[in-house]
Structures are given as C-alpha cells and as structure tokens.
mmCIF file with all atom_site columns, C-alpha atoms in Angstrom:
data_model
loop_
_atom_site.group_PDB
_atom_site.id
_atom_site.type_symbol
_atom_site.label_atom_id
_atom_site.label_alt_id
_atom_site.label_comp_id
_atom_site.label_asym_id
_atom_site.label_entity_id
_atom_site.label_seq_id
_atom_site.pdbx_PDB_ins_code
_atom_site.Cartn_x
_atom_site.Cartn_y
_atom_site.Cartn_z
_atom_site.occupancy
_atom_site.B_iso_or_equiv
_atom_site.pdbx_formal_charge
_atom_site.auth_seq_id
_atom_site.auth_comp_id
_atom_site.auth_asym_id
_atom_site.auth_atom_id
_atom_site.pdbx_PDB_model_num
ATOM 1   C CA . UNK A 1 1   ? 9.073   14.586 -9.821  1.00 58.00 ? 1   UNK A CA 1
ATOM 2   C CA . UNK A 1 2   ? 5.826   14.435 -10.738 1.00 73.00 ? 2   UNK A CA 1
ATOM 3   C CA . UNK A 1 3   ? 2.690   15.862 -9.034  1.00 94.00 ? 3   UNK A CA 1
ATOM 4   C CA . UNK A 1 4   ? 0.610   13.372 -6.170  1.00 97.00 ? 4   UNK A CA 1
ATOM 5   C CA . UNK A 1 5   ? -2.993  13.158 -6.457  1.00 98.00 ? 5   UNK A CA 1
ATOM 6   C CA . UNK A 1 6   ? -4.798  10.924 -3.228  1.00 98.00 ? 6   UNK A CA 1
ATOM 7   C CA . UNK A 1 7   ? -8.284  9.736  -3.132  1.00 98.00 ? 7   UNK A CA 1
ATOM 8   C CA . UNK A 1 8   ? -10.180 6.893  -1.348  1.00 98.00 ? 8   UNK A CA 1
ATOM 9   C CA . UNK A 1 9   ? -11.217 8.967  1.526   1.00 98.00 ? 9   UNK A CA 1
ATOM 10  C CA . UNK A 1 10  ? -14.211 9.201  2.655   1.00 98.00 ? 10  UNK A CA 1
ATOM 11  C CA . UNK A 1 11  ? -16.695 8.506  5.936   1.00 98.00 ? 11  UNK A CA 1
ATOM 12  C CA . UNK A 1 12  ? -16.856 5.096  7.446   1.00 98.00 ? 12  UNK A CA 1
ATOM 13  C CA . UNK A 1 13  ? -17.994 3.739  10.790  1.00 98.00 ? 13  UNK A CA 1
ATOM 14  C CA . UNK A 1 14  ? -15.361 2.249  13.751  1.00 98.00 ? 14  UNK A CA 1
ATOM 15  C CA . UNK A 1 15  ? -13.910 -0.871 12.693  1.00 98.00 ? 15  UNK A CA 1
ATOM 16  C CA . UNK A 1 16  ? -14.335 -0.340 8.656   1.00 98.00 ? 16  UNK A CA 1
ATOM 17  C CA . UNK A 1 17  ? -11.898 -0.026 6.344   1.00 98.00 ? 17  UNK A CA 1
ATOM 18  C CA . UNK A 1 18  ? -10.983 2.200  3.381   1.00 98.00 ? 18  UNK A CA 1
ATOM 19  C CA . UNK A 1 19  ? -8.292  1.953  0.835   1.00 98.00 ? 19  UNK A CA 1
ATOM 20  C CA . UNK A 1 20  ? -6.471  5.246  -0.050  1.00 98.00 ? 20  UNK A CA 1
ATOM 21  C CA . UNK A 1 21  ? -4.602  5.799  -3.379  1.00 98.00 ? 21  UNK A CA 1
ATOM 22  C CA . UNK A 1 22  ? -1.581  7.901  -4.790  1.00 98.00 ? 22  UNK A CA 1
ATOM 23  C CA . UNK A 1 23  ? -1.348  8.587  -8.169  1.00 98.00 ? 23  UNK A CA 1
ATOM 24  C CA . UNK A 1 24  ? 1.942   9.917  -9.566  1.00 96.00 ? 24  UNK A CA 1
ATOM 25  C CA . UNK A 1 25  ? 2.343   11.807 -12.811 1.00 93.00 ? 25  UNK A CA 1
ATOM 26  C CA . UNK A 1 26  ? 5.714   11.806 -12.967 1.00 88.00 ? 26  UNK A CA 1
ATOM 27  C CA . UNK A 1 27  ? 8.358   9.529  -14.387 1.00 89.00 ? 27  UNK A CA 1
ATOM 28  C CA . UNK A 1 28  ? 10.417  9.260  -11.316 1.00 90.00 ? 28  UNK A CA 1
ATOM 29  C CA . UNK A 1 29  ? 7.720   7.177  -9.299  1.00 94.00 ? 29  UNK A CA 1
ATOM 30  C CA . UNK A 1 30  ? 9.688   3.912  -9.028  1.00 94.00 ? 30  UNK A CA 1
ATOM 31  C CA . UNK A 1 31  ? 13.305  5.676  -8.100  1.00 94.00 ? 31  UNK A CA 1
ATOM 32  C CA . UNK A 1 32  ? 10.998  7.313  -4.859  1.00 95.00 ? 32  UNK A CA 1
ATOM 33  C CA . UNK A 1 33  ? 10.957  6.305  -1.504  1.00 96.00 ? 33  UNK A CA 1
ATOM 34  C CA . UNK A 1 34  ? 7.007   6.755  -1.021  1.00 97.00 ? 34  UNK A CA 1
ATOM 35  C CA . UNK A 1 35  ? 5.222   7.543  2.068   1.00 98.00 ? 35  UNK A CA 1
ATOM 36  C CA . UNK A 1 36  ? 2.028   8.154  3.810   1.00 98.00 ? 36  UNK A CA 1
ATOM 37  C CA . UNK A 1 37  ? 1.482   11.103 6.462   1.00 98.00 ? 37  UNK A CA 1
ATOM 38  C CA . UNK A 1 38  ? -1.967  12.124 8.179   1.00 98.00 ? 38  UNK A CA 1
ATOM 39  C CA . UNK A 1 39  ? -2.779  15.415 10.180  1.00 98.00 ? 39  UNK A CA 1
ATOM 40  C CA . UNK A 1 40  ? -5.663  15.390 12.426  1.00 97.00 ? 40  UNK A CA 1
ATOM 41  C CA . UNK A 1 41  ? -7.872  18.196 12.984  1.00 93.00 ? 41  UNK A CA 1
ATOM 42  C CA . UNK A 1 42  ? -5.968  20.525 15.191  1.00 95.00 ? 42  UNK A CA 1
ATOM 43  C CA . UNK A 1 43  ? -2.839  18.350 15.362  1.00 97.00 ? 43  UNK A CA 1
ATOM 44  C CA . UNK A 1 44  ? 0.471   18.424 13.762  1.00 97.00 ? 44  UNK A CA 1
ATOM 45  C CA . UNK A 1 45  ? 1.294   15.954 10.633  1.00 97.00 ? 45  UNK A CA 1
ATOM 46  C CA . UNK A 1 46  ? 2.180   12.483 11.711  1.00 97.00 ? 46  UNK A CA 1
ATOM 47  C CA . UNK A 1 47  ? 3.529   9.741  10.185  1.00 97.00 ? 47  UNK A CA 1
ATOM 48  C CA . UNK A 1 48  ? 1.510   6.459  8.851   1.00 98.00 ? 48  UNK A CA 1
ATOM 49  C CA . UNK A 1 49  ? 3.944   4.288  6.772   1.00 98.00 ? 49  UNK A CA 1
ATOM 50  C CA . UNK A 1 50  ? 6.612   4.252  3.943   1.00 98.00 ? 50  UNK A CA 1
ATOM 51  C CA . UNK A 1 51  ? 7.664   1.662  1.402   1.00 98.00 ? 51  UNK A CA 1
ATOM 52  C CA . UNK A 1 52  ? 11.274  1.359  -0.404  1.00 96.00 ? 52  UNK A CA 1
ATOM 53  C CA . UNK A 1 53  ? 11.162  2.328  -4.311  1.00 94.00 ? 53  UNK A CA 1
ATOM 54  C CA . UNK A 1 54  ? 11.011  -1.472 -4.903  1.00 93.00 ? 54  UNK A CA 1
ATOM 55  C CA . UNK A 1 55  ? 8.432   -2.178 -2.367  1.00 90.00 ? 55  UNK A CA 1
ATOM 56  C CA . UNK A 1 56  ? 10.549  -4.611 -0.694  1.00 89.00 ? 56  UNK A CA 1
ATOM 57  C CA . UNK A 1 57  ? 10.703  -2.697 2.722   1.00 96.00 ? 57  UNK A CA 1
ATOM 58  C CA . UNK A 1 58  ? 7.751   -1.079 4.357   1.00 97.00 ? 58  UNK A CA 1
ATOM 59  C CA . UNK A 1 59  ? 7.910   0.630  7.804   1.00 98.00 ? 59  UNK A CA 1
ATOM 60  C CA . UNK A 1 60  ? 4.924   1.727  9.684   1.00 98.00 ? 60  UNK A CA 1
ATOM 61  C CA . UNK A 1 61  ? 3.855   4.215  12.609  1.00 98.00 ? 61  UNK A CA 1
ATOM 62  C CA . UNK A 1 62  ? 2.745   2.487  16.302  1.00 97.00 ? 62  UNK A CA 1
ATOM 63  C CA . UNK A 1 63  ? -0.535  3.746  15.910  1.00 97.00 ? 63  UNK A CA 1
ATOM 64  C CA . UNK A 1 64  ? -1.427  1.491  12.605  1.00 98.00 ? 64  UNK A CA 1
ATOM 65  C CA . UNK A 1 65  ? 1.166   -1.258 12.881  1.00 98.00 ? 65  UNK A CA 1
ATOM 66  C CA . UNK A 1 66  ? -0.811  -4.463 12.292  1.00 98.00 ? 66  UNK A CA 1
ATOM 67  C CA . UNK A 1 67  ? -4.355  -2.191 10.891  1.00 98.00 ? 67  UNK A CA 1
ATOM 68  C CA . UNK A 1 68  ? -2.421  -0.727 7.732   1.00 98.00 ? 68  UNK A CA 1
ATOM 69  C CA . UNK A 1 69  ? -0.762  -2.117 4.794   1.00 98.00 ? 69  UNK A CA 1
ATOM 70  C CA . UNK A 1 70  ? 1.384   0.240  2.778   1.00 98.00 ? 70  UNK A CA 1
ATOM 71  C CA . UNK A 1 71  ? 1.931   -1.434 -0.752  1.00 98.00 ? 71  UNK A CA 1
ATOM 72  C CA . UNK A 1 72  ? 2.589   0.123  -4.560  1.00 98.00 ? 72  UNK A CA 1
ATOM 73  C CA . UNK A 1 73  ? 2.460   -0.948 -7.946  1.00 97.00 ? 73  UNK A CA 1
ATOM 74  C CA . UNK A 1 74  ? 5.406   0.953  -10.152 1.00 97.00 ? 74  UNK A CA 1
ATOM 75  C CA . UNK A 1 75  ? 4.058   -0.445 -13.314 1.00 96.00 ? 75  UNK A CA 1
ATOM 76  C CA . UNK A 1 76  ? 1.168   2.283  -12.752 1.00 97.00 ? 76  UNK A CA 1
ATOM 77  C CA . UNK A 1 77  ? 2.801   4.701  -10.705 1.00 97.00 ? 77  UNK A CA 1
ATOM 78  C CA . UNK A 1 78  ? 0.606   3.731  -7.997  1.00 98.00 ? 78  UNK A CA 1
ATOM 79  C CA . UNK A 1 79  ? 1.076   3.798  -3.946  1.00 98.00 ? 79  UNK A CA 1
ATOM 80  C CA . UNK A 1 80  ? -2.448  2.605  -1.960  1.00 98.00 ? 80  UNK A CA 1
ATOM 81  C CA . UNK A 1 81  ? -2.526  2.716  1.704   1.00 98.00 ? 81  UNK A CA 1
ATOM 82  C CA . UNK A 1 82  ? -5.456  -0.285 3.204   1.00 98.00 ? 82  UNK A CA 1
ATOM 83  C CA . UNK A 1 83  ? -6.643  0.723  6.835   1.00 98.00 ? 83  UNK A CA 1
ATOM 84  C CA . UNK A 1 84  ? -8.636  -1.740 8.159   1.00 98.00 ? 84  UNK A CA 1
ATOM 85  C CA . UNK A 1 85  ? -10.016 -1.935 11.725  1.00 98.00 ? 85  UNK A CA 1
ATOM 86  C CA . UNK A 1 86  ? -10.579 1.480  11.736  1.00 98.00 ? 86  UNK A CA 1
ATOM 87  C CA . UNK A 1 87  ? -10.776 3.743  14.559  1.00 98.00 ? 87  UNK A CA 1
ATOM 88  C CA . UNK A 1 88  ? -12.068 7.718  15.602  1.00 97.00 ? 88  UNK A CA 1
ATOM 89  C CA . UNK A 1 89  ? -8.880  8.370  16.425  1.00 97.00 ? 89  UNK A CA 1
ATOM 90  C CA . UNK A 1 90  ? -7.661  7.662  12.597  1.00 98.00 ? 90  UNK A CA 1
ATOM 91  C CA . UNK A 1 91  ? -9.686  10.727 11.543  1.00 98.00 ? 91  UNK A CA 1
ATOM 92  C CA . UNK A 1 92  ? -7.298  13.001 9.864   1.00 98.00 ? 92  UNK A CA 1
ATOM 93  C CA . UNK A 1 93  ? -6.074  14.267 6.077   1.00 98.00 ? 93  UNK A CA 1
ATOM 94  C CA . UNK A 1 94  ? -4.357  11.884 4.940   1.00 98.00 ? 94  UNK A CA 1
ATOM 95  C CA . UNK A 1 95  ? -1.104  13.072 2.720   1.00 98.00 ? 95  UNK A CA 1
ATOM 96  C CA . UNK A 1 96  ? 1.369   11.000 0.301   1.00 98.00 ? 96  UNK A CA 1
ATOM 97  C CA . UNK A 1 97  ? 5.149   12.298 -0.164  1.00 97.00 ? 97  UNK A CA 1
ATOM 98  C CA . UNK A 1 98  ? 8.031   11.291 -2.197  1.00 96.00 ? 98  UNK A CA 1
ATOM 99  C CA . UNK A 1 99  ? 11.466  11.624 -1.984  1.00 96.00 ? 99  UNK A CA 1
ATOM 100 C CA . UNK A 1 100 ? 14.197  10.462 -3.713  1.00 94.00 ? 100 UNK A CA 1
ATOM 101 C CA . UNK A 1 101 ? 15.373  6.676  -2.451  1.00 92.00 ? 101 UNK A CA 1
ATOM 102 C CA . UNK A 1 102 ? 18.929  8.005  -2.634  1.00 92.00 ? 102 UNK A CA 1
ATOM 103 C CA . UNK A 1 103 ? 18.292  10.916 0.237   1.00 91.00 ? 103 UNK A CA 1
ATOM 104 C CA . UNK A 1 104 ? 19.135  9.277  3.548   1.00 86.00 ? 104 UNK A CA 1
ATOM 105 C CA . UNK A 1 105 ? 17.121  10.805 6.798   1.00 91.00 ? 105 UNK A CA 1
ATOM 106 C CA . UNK A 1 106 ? 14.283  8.355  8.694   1.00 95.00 ? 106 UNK A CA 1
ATOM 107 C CA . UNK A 1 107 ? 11.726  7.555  6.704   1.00 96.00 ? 107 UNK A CA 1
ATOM 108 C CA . UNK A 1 108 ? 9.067   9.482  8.594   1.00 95.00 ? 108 UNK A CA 1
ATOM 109 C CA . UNK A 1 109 ? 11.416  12.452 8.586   1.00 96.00 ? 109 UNK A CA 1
ATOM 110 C CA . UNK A 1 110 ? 8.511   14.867 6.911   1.00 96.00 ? 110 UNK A CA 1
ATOM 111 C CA . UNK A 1 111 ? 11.360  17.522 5.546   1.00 95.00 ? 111 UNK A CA 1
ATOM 112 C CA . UNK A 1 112 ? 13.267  15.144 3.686   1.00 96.00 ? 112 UNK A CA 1
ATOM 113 C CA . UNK A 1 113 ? 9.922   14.550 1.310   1.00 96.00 ? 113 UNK A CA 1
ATOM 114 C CA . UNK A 1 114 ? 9.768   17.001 -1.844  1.00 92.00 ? 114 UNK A CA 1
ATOM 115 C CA . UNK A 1 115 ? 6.957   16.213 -2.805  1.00 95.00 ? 115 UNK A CA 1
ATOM 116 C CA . UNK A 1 116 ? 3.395   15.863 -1.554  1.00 97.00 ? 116 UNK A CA 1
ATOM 117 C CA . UNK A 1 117 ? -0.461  15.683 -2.542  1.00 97.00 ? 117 UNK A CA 1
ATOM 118 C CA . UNK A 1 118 ? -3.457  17.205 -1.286  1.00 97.00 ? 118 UNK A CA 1
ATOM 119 C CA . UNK A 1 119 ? -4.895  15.377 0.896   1.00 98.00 ? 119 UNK A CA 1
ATOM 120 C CA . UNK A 1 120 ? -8.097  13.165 1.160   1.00 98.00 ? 120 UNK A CA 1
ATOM 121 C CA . UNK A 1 121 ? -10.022 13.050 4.073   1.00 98.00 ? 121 UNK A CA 1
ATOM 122 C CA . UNK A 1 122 ? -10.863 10.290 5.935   1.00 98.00 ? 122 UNK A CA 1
ATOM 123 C CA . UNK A 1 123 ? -13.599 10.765 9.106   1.00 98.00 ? 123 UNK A CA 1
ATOM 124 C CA . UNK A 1 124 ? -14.015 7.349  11.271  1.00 98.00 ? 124 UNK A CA 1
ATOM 125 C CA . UNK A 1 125 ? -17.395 7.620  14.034  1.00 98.00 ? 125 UNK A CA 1
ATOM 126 C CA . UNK A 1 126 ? -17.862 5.580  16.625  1.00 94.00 ? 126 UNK A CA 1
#
C-alpha cells in the first residue's frame, strides 16, 4: 500500500463546512476499503465514515450521519470527506486508513486498518 497524505483542514466557524482529502500513492487504492477516523484533543480516535473499494457502500458514525458525505474517486486515487453543518464538537485530527477490502472486521474497527495518514486539523468555534 501506498502512503496517505490528508489536507483540507483548516478553521471555520459553527455551521460551515470544509472538504477534507486523501491522497494515495500507492497502486492498491481501488482494492482498499477506505475510511475516515478523527481524535479530539484529549480523546481517543473515533470513527467518522468508510466507503467500499467501489464506492458503492458507505457507512457513517452517529455523530455525522446526515452532516458528512464520505465519497472517492479511484481514477485519482482519491477519498474526500464533505462536513457540512459543522459543529465545536467536530474539532479533532482528522485521519484516513486503508485496509484491504478482502479483511473482514467492522468497518470502524481501527486495528484492522494498515495504513494511515497524518492528520489535518480541523478547529470548528462557536
């Protein structure tokens, strides 16, 4: 697998909305389930959304069902993550993971990922 490089983060105000991307360098990126994670200052990593390697499934966590939209482009090894409606309580480093599609576990299983980026920040004040 190749190596995950976010960006998009940044500061916005409550109720904005940012769109986050994942770039993969690999060759792999359309046989990966793909994924979204986000740790909040002082908090353990939690999990946003995930999308099948053919983008035909997404799933998403409580907290952003109906705000996000998990969606990817394999043509350019591309996952983006749009957060609308955006609250304080989104504040957090926001993370993208791979895995293999063929490794079973639930998708917001964080050990069953091999792979993950760096992290962009994203700060939302009230």
């Amino acid at each position: 697998q190749g190596k995950l490089v976010e960006s998009g983060g940044g500061s916005v105000q409550a109720g904005g909305s940012l769109r986050l991307s994942c770039a993969d360098s690999g060759a792999t990126f359309s046989a990966n389930f793909m994924a979204w994670f986000r740790q909040p200052p002082g908090k353990e990593r939690e999990r946003v959304a995930g999308i099948h390697n053919e983008g035909s499934s997404t799933w998403y966590g409580d907290s952003v069902k109906g705000r996000f939209i998990i969606s990817r482009d394999n043509a350019k090894n591309m996952m983006y993550l749009q957060m609308n409606a955006l609250k304080p309580e989104d504040t957090a480093m926001y993370f993208c993971a791979a895995r293999p599609s063929w490794r079973g576990g639930a998708w917001f299983e964080i050990g069953t990922y091999d792979t993950w980026g760096q992290g962009t920040q994203v700060t939302v004040s009230s």
